[in-house]
Amino acid sequence: MRLQRSLEACKFGIINYFDALKLQERLVSDRKSGKILDAILSLQHPPTYTLGKRQTDHNLLVSEADLKTMGAELHYTERGGDITFHGPRQAILYPIVSLRDIGFGARNYVEGLESVMIEVASFYGVNAHAGKTGETGVWVGDRKIGAIGVRISSGITSHGLAFNIDPDLRYFKHIVPCGIPDKGVTSLKRETEMELPPDEVIHEQLIHCFAKVFRFSDIQWKKQ
Amino acid sequence: MASRLLWARRAASYLRISTFHRGFSTVIKDLKYADTHEWVKVDGSSATVGISDHAQDHLGDVVYVELPEVGASVVQGKNFGAVESVKATSDVNSPVSGEVVEVNTELSGSPGLVNGSPYENGWIIKVKMSDTGWFASPLHAVVSAFHFPE
């Protein structure tokens, strides 16, 4: 007997990192108490640098003052992973799902997120692949197109993935992205020969792939 | 879960094939398991806590362990620290309530001990229990031990 599992997909425009974080905290708490079912947030951020739990700020190559001058924010978070950049034209998905309900651990979940980005890249003729052990994320050759940083609390996920559609890649020059020197960053725009649809279409494709990979039977769409 | 295993064993025995070769995690006698896959070894009022072999396998290679301070309180069922693996931080919950009397500082330099030796050198904290009464919900070593292929 297949369990009917519904995914609530909430679409936002560009929202501030702090606001998105507060929203996720509320949703995680609601999910833990069973007030809501699994959900996924789809959005983009203004220029924002974020650090993970290990606070690897030695991988930030400029001062915080310089960041302000650039118009970028810096946030310390509880997610896994190293330093990264988020900005306009980068698709962000924050799934708030119960891994215990599907018997997944961190590894399966992250592999699932990687496969979501790999599949969407393939729609545009881009041959992406998961990183080697210790290099979680999605790569085209040795250029990173998609990043992952997740938090799992009592089996409920928050944070998620960031997929470069066509962000301003110059922002990545100010960090050692994900703590891995010598590897470049790329975007769907750079790698594809096809014309890209509006970002909203790519966000929807990511959500559809997510629902498929994590075996949801239907998606309830909500626009904010 | 236990009855599925029993059924599987009976079916296997009838069909003269062996039961699942893959998917068995190591289970150690005398340990109690919480349903979130932390184990606890109790010795009087002192408890050692770690995560099970099943849990470390599901996490992937651990690269960082966030430890509480010695002297901190822990509450049964609440998180006391976290581990990071594959760009994911996962909360670790305490199966007992009490005061942290020791943390495994080896994990700072060698977080992989959690994967390689989950029940021995990969222990995480030692707790002086505030209540030596037993867990509210029954603990099940069997459930933690056997997981079926997904």
Short mmCIF file of C-alpha atoms in Angstrom, two decimals:
data_model
loop_
_atom_site.label_atom_id
_atom_site.label_comp_id
_atom_site.label_asym_id
_atom_site.label_seq_id
_atom_site.Cartn_x
_atom_site.Cartn_y
_atom_site.Cartn_z
CA MET A 1 0.00 0.00 0.00
CA ARG A 2 1.54 3.30 -1.06
CA LEU A 3 1.20 6.08 1.42
CA GLN A 4 -0.16 9.30 -0.06
CA ARG A 5 2.33 12.00 0.88
CA SER A 6 1.63 15.57 -0.02
CA LEU A 7 4.27 18.30 -0.40
CA GLU A 8 3.31 21.91 0.16
CA ALA A 9 5.37 24.11 -2.16
CA CYS A 10 5.61 27.81 -1.19
CA LYS A 11 6.97 30.12 -3.88
CA PHE A 12 8.57 33.42 -2.92
CA GLY A 13 10.43 36.09 -4.83
CA ILE A 14 13.64 37.51 -3.41
CA ILE A 15 13.61 37.37 0.37
CA ASN A 16 16.10 38.43 2.96
CA TYR A 17 18.18 35.62 4.49
CA PHE A 18 17.21 36.40 8.06
CA ASP A 19 13.50 36.42 7.23
CA ALA A 20 13.81 33.09 5.45
CA LEU A 21 15.67 31.65 8.43
CA LYS A 22 12.95 32.75 10.88
CA LEU A 23 10.29 31.30 8.61
CA GLN A 24 12.15 27.97 8.43
CA GLU A 25 12.52 27.84 12.22
CA ARG A 26 8.78 28.29 12.60
CA LEU A 27 8.02 25.66 9.99
CA VAL A 28 10.45 23.16 11.53
CA SER A 29 8.77 23.63 14.89
CA ASP A 30 5.32 23.19 13.31
CA ARG A 31 6.48 20.13 11.42
CA LYS A 32 7.92 18.60 14.61
CA SER A 33 4.64 19.06 16.43
CA GLY A 34 2.69 17.71 13.46
CA LYS A 35 0.86 20.98 12.82
CA ILE A 36 1.93 20.92 9.21
CA LEU A 37 2.96 18.32 6.66
CA ASP A 38 6.14 18.38 4.59
CA ALA A 39 6.84 21.68 2.88
CA ILE A 40 9.37 23.21 0.53
CA LEU A 41 10.26 26.88 0.15
CA SER A 42 11.37 28.16 -3.24
CA LEU A 43 13.06 31.57 -3.33
CA GLN A 44 16.11 33.69 -4.09
CA HIS A 45 18.21 35.89 -1.80
CA PRO A 46 19.77 39.33 -2.19
CA PRO A 47 23.59 39.15 -2.14
CA THR A 48 24.37 37.16 1.01
CA TYR A 49 27.35 35.20 2.28
CA THR A 50 26.67 32.45 4.80
CA LEU A 51 28.79 30.28 7.06
CA GLY A 52 27.93 26.87 8.47
CA LYS A 53 28.14 25.55 12.01
CA ARG A 54 31.91 25.20 11.87
CA GLN A 55 32.18 28.97 11.25
CA THR A 56 34.98 28.65 8.75
CA ASP A 57 35.34 32.40 8.31
CA HIS A 58 38.98 31.99 7.29
CA ASN A 59 37.44 31.18 3.90
CA LEU A 60 36.06 34.72 3.66
CA LEU A 61 38.73 36.66 1.79
CA VAL A 62 37.46 40.17 2.46
CA SER A 63 36.50 42.03 5.61
CA GLU A 64 32.94 42.44 6.83
CA ALA A 65 33.25 46.14 6.13
CA ASP A 66 34.06 45.41 2.48
CA LEU A 67 30.99 43.20 2.30
CA LYS A 68 28.80 46.09 3.45
CA THR A 69 30.35 48.28 0.77
CA MET A 70 29.43 45.64 -1.80
CA GLY A 71 25.90 45.58 -0.48
CA ALA A 72 26.18 42.01 0.76
CA GLU A 73 25.21 40.55 4.13
CA LEU A 74 27.00 37.89 6.17
CA HIS A 75 25.16 35.29 8.26
CA TYR A 76 26.35 32.59 10.62
CA THR A 77 24.08 29.54 10.53
CA GLU A 78 23.63 26.08 12.03
CA ARG A 79 23.66 24.27 8.71
CA GLY A 80 26.36 21.88 7.59
CA GLY A 81 28.87 22.89 4.96
CA ASP A 82 31.35 25.70 4.54
CA ILE A 83 31.08 29.29 3.32
CA THR A 84 28.95 30.07 0.31
CA PHE A 85 27.29 32.91 -1.57
CA HIS A 86 23.62 33.37 -2.39
CA GLY A 87 22.28 36.02 -4.73
CA PRO A 88 19.72 36.91 -7.35
CA ARG A 89 19.38 34.39 -10.22
CA GLN A 90 20.41 31.54 -7.93
CA ALA A 91 17.55 29.15 -7.21
CA ILE A 92 17.21 28.25 -3.53
CA LEU A 93 15.11 25.38 -2.21
CA TYR A 94 14.58 24.94 1.53
CA PRO A 95 12.73 21.65 2.08
CA ILE A 96 11.20 21.22 5.55
CA VAL A 97 10.56 17.50 5.53
CA SER A 98 10.53 14.64 7.98
CA LEU A 99 13.31 12.23 7.10
CA ARG A 100 12.11 9.77 9.73
CA ASP A 101 8.83 9.34 7.85
CA ILE A 102 10.75 8.01 4.86
CA GLY A 103 13.53 6.28 6.79
CA PHE A 104 16.23 8.52 5.31
CA GLY A 105 19.43 9.61 7.00
CA ALA A 106 21.64 12.57 6.14
CA ARG A 107 23.51 10.72 3.43
CA ASN A 108 20.46 9.56 1.44
CA TYR A 109 18.87 12.97 1.80
CA VAL A 110 21.89 14.85 0.47
CA GLU A 111 22.31 12.36 -2.37
CA GLY A 112 18.66 12.99 -3.22
CA LEU A 113 19.24 16.75 -3.31
CA GLU A 114 22.23 16.23 -5.58
CA SER A 115 20.16 14.12 -7.97
CA VAL A 116 17.48 16.83 -8.12
CA MET A 117 20.00 19.38 -9.38
CA ILE A 118 21.67 16.89 -11.72
CA GLU A 119 18.34 16.08 -13.31
CA VAL A 120 17.33 19.71 -13.82
CA ALA A 121 20.75 20.49 -15.32
CA SER A 122 20.21 17.63 -17.76
CA PHE A 123 17.01 19.29 -19.05
CA TYR A 124 19.31 21.96 -20.49
CA GLY A 125 21.82 19.54 -21.91
CA VAL A 126 24.25 20.06 -19.04
CA ASN A 127 26.03 16.95 -17.83
CA ALA A 128 26.43 17.50 -14.11
CA HIS A 129 27.55 15.01 -11.50
CA ALA A 130 27.81 14.60 -7.76
CA GLY A 131 31.11 15.43 -6.11
CA LYS A 132 33.63 12.89 -4.88
CA THR A 133 33.52 11.81 -1.23
CA GLY A 134 33.95 14.86 0.93
CA GLU A 135 32.89 17.21 -1.88
CA THR A 136 29.13 17.23 -1.53
CA GLY A 137 27.49 19.27 -4.24
CA VAL A 138 26.90 19.22 -7.97
CA TRP A 139 29.65 19.80 -10.49
CA VAL A 140 30.14 20.23 -14.20
CA GLY A 141 33.67 19.02 -14.71
CA ASP A 142 35.49 20.67 -11.82
CA ARG A 143 33.21 23.70 -11.69
CA LYS A 144 30.51 23.80 -9.06
CA ILE A 145 26.98 24.53 -10.24
CA GLY A 146 25.01 23.54 -7.16
CA ALA A 147 25.69 23.67 -3.43
CA ILE A 148 24.11 21.94 -0.47
CA GLY A 149 24.03 22.83 3.22
CA VAL A 150 21.50 21.19 5.46
CA ARG A 151 20.40 21.07 9.05
CA ILE A 152 18.58 18.04 10.48
CA SER A 153 16.91 18.51 13.83
CA SER A 154 14.88 15.63 15.30
CA GLY A 155 14.72 14.25 11.78
CA ILE A 156 13.29 17.47 10.26
CA THR A 157 15.31 19.20 7.55
CA SER A 158 15.96 22.89 7.02
CA HIS A 159 18.27 24.90 4.77
CA GLY A 160 18.80 22.97 1.54
CA LEU A 161 20.21 23.58 -1.89
CA ALA A 162 21.38 26.46 -4.06
CA PHE A 163 21.43 26.03 -7.83
CA ASN A 164 23.22 28.61 -9.99
CA ILE A 165 20.93 29.66 -12.83
CA ASP A 166 22.80 32.87 -13.72
CA PRO A 167 23.98 34.66 -10.56
CA ASP A 168 26.81 37.18 -10.68
CA LEU A 169 29.73 34.80 -10.26
CA ARG A 170 32.14 37.61 -9.36
CA TYR A 171 30.79 37.49 -5.81
CA PHE A 172 32.38 34.04 -5.44
CA LYS A 173 35.83 35.56 -5.86
CA HIS A 174 35.64 36.92 -2.31
CA ILE A 175 35.45 33.47 -0.73
CA VAL A 176 37.04 30.06 -1.02
CA PRO A 177 33.71 28.52 -2.07
CA CYS A 178 32.72 25.65 0.19
CA GLY A 179 36.28 25.68 1.51
CA ILE A 180 37.61 23.99 -1.62
CA PRO A 181 40.41 25.99 -3.26
CA ASP A 182 41.35 25.43 -6.90
CA LYS A 183 37.86 24.58 -8.00
CA GLY A 184 35.75 27.04 -9.94
CA VAL A 185 32.11 28.00 -9.80
CA THR A 186 29.75 27.98 -12.75
CA SER A 187 26.12 28.43 -13.68
CA LEU A 188 23.48 26.90 -15.90
CA LYS A 189 23.74 29.94 -18.17
CA ARG A 190 27.48 29.36 -18.63
CA GLU A 191 27.20 25.64 -19.28
CA THR A 192 24.15 25.35 -21.50
CA GLU A 193 23.78 26.07 -25.18
CA MET A 194 20.03 26.30 -24.87
CA GLU A 195 18.04 29.42 -24.18
CA LEU A 196 16.91 29.52 -20.55
CA PRO A 197 13.26 30.07 -19.58
CA PRO A 198 12.32 32.51 -16.80
CA ASP A 199 13.76 31.54 -13.40
CA GLU A 200 10.30 30.61 -12.14
CA VAL A 201 10.18 27.72 -14.59
CA ILE A 202 13.49 26.36 -13.34
CA HIS A 203 12.35 26.69 -9.73
CA GLU A 204 9.24 24.66 -10.59
CA GLN A 205 11.33 22.01 -12.31
CA LEU A 206 13.50 21.70 -9.20
CA ILE A 207 10.39 21.27 -7.05
CA HIS A 208 8.91 18.65 -9.38
CA CYS A 209 12.17 16.69 -9.33
CA PHE A 210 12.33 16.98 -5.56
CA ALA A 211 8.81 15.59 -5.24
CA LYS A 212 9.72 12.72 -7.54
CA VAL A 213 13.01 11.83 -5.85
CA PHE A 214 11.48 11.92 -2.38
CA ARG A 215 8.36 10.08 -3.51
CA PHE A 216 5.66 12.61 -2.82
CA SER A 217 2.37 11.73 -4.46
CA ASP A 218 1.28 15.32 -5.06
CA ILE A 219 2.30 18.96 -4.73
CA GLN A 220 0.10 21.71 -3.27
CA TRP A 221 1.28 25.03 -4.71
CA LYS A 222 1.13 28.20 -2.66
CA LYS A 223 2.34 31.57 -3.89
CA GLN A 224 3.41 34.14 -1.29
CA MET B 1 9.54 -4.36 12.79
CA ALA B 2 10.54 -7.40 14.87
CA SER B 3 7.64 -9.43 13.48
CA ARG B 4 8.72 -8.63 9.91
CA LEU B 5 12.11 -10.05 10.71
CA LEU B 6 10.54 -13.14 12.21
CA TRP B 7 8.42 -13.60 9.09
CA ALA B 8 11.48 -13.13 6.91
CA ARG B 9 13.42 -15.70 8.88
CA ARG B 10 10.59 -18.22 8.70
CA ALA B 11 10.13 -17.64 4.98
CA ALA B 12 13.86 -17.95 4.38
CA SER B 13 14.05 -21.12 6.39
CA TYR B 14 11.12 -22.60 4.45
CA LEU B 15 12.65 -21.64 1.12
CA ARG B 16 16.10 -22.75 2.26
CA ILE B 17 17.75 -19.47 1.48
CA SER B 18 19.62 -17.24 3.87
CA THR B 19 18.12 -14.09 5.26
CA PHE B 20 19.29 -10.63 4.21
CA HIS B 21 23.00 -10.42 3.75
CA ARG B 22 23.13 -6.69 3.63
CA GLY B 23 21.64 -4.17 5.93
CA PHE B 24 22.62 -5.60 9.27
CA SER B 25 24.17 -3.07 11.56
CA THR B 26 26.18 -4.18 14.53
CA VAL B 27 24.30 -4.42 17.79
CA ILE B 28 26.10 -4.70 21.07
CA LYS B 29 24.65 -6.50 24.05
CA ASP B 30 24.03 -4.52 27.24
CA LEU B 31 23.45 -1.27 25.42
CA LYS B 32 20.09 0.43 25.38
CA TYR B 33 18.97 2.27 22.26
CA ALA B 34 16.75 5.27 21.86
CA ASP B 35 14.52 5.32 18.80
CA THR B 36 16.65 8.13 17.43
CA HIS B 37 19.61 5.71 17.33
CA GLU B 38 21.68 7.00 20.18
CA TRP B 39 22.95 4.27 22.51
CA VAL B 40 23.58 4.50 26.23
CA LYS B 41 25.68 2.25 28.44
CA VAL B 42 24.76 2.58 32.07
CA ASP B 43 27.08 1.84 34.96
CA GLY B 44 25.40 2.72 38.25
CA SER B 45 24.49 6.41 37.94
CA SER B 46 26.97 7.05 35.16
CA ALA B 47 25.97 6.82 31.50
CA THR B 48 28.08 6.85 28.36
CA VAL B 49 26.31 8.03 25.20
CA GLY B 50 27.11 7.61 21.54
CA ILE B 51 25.38 6.93 18.26
CA SER B 52 24.71 3.50 16.84
CA ASP B 53 26.38 1.79 13.93
CA HIS B 54 23.12 2.17 12.02
CA ALA B 55 23.11 5.91 12.67
CA GLN B 56 26.73 6.47 11.63
CA ASP B 57 26.10 4.54 8.43
CA HIS B 58 23.10 6.74 7.62
CA LEU B 59 25.10 9.89 8.34
CA GLY B 60 28.09 9.28 6.12
CA ASP B 61 31.62 10.36 7.02
CA VAL B 62 31.52 12.56 10.11
CA VAL B 63 33.75 15.62 9.73
CA TYR B 64 32.83 17.54 12.88
CA VAL B 65 31.28 16.84 16.28
CA GLU B 66 29.83 19.69 18.33
CA LEU B 67 30.29 18.74 21.97
CA PRO B 68 28.57 20.28 25.00
CA GLU B 69 30.57 21.83 27.84
CA VAL B 70 31.47 19.68 30.82
CA GLY B 71 28.98 20.63 33.51
CA ALA B 72 26.16 21.30 31.06
CA SER B 73 22.80 19.65 31.72
CA VAL B 74 21.25 17.27 29.29
CA VAL B 75 17.60 16.36 29.14
CA GLN B 76 16.25 13.04 27.94
CA GLY B 77 15.00 13.36 24.37
CA LYS B 78 16.52 16.82 23.85
CA ASN B 79 19.56 17.58 21.75
CA PHE B 80 22.93 18.09 23.39
CA GLY B 81 25.17 18.48 20.40
CA ALA B 82 25.44 17.81 16.70
CA VAL B 83 27.51 15.98 14.15
CA GLU B 84 28.32 17.17 10.65
CA SER B 85 28.62 14.86 7.67
CA VAL B 86 28.05 15.36 3.93
CA LYS B 87 27.31 19.08 4.46
CA ALA B 88 24.51 18.21 6.90
CA THR B 89 24.46 18.95 10.62
CA SER B 90 22.37 16.43 12.52
CA ASP B 91 21.30 17.01 16.10
CA VAL B 92 22.23 14.32 18.60
CA ASN B 93 19.68 13.73 21.34
CA SER B 94 20.36 12.53 24.85
CA PRO B 95 18.73 9.26 25.93
CA VAL B 96 19.15 10.28 29.58
CA SER B 97 18.86 13.36 31.77
CA GLY B 98 21.70 14.57 33.95
CA GLU B 99 24.96 16.47 33.98
CA VAL B 100 27.76 16.08 31.47
CA VAL B 101 30.85 14.93 33.37
CA GLU B 102 33.11 14.14 30.43
CA VAL B 103 33.20 14.71 26.68
CA ASN B 104 35.26 12.79 24.18
CA THR B 105 37.84 15.38 23.18
CA GLU B 106 39.43 12.91 20.74
CA LEU B 107 36.50 13.68 18.45
CA SER B 108 37.81 17.19 17.82
CA GLY B 109 40.84 15.86 16.00
CA SER B 110 39.34 12.56 14.87
CA PRO B 111 35.62 12.95 14.22
CA GLY B 112 35.75 9.80 12.09
CA LEU B 113 35.92 7.75 15.29
CA VAL B 114 32.15 8.05 15.32
CA ASN B 115 32.04 6.10 12.06
CA GLY B 116 34.90 3.70 12.68
CA SER B 117 34.20 2.84 16.30
CA PRO B 118 30.67 3.98 17.19
CA TYR B 119 30.44 1.88 20.35
CA GLU B 120 34.00 2.19 21.64
CA ASN B 121 36.36 5.04 20.80
CA GLY B 122 33.57 7.05 19.16
CA TRP B 123 31.63 7.59 22.42
CA ILE B 124 30.46 11.19 22.70
CA ILE B 125 29.60 12.19 26.27
CA LYS B 126 29.47 10.76 29.77
CA VAL B 127 26.57 11.80 31.95
CA LYS B 128 25.93 11.62 35.66
CA MET B 129 22.27 10.67 35.53
CA SER B 130 19.76 12.62 37.53
CA ASP B 131 17.29 9.79 37.45
CA THR B 132 18.44 6.21 37.45
CA GLY B 133 14.89 5.06 36.67
CA TRP B 134 14.41 3.69 33.22
CA PHE B 135 13.27 5.17 29.96
CA ALA B 136 9.65 6.07 29.51
CA SER B 137 9.30 4.19 26.25
CA PRO B 138 10.61 0.67 25.79
CA LEU B 139 13.95 0.55 24.03
CA HIS B 140 14.46 -1.82 21.22
CA ALA B 141 17.86 -3.11 20.33
CA VAL B 142 16.33 -5.26 17.62
CA VAL B 143 14.75 -2.36 15.75
CA SER B 144 18.00 -0.46 15.70
CA ALA B 145 19.91 -3.49 14.55
CA PHE B 146 18.03 -4.57 11.50
CA HIS B 147 17.10 -2.22 8.75
CA PHE B 148 15.62 -3.46 5.53
CA PRO B 149 16.92 -2.36 2.15
CA GLU B 150 15.14 0.84 1.12
#
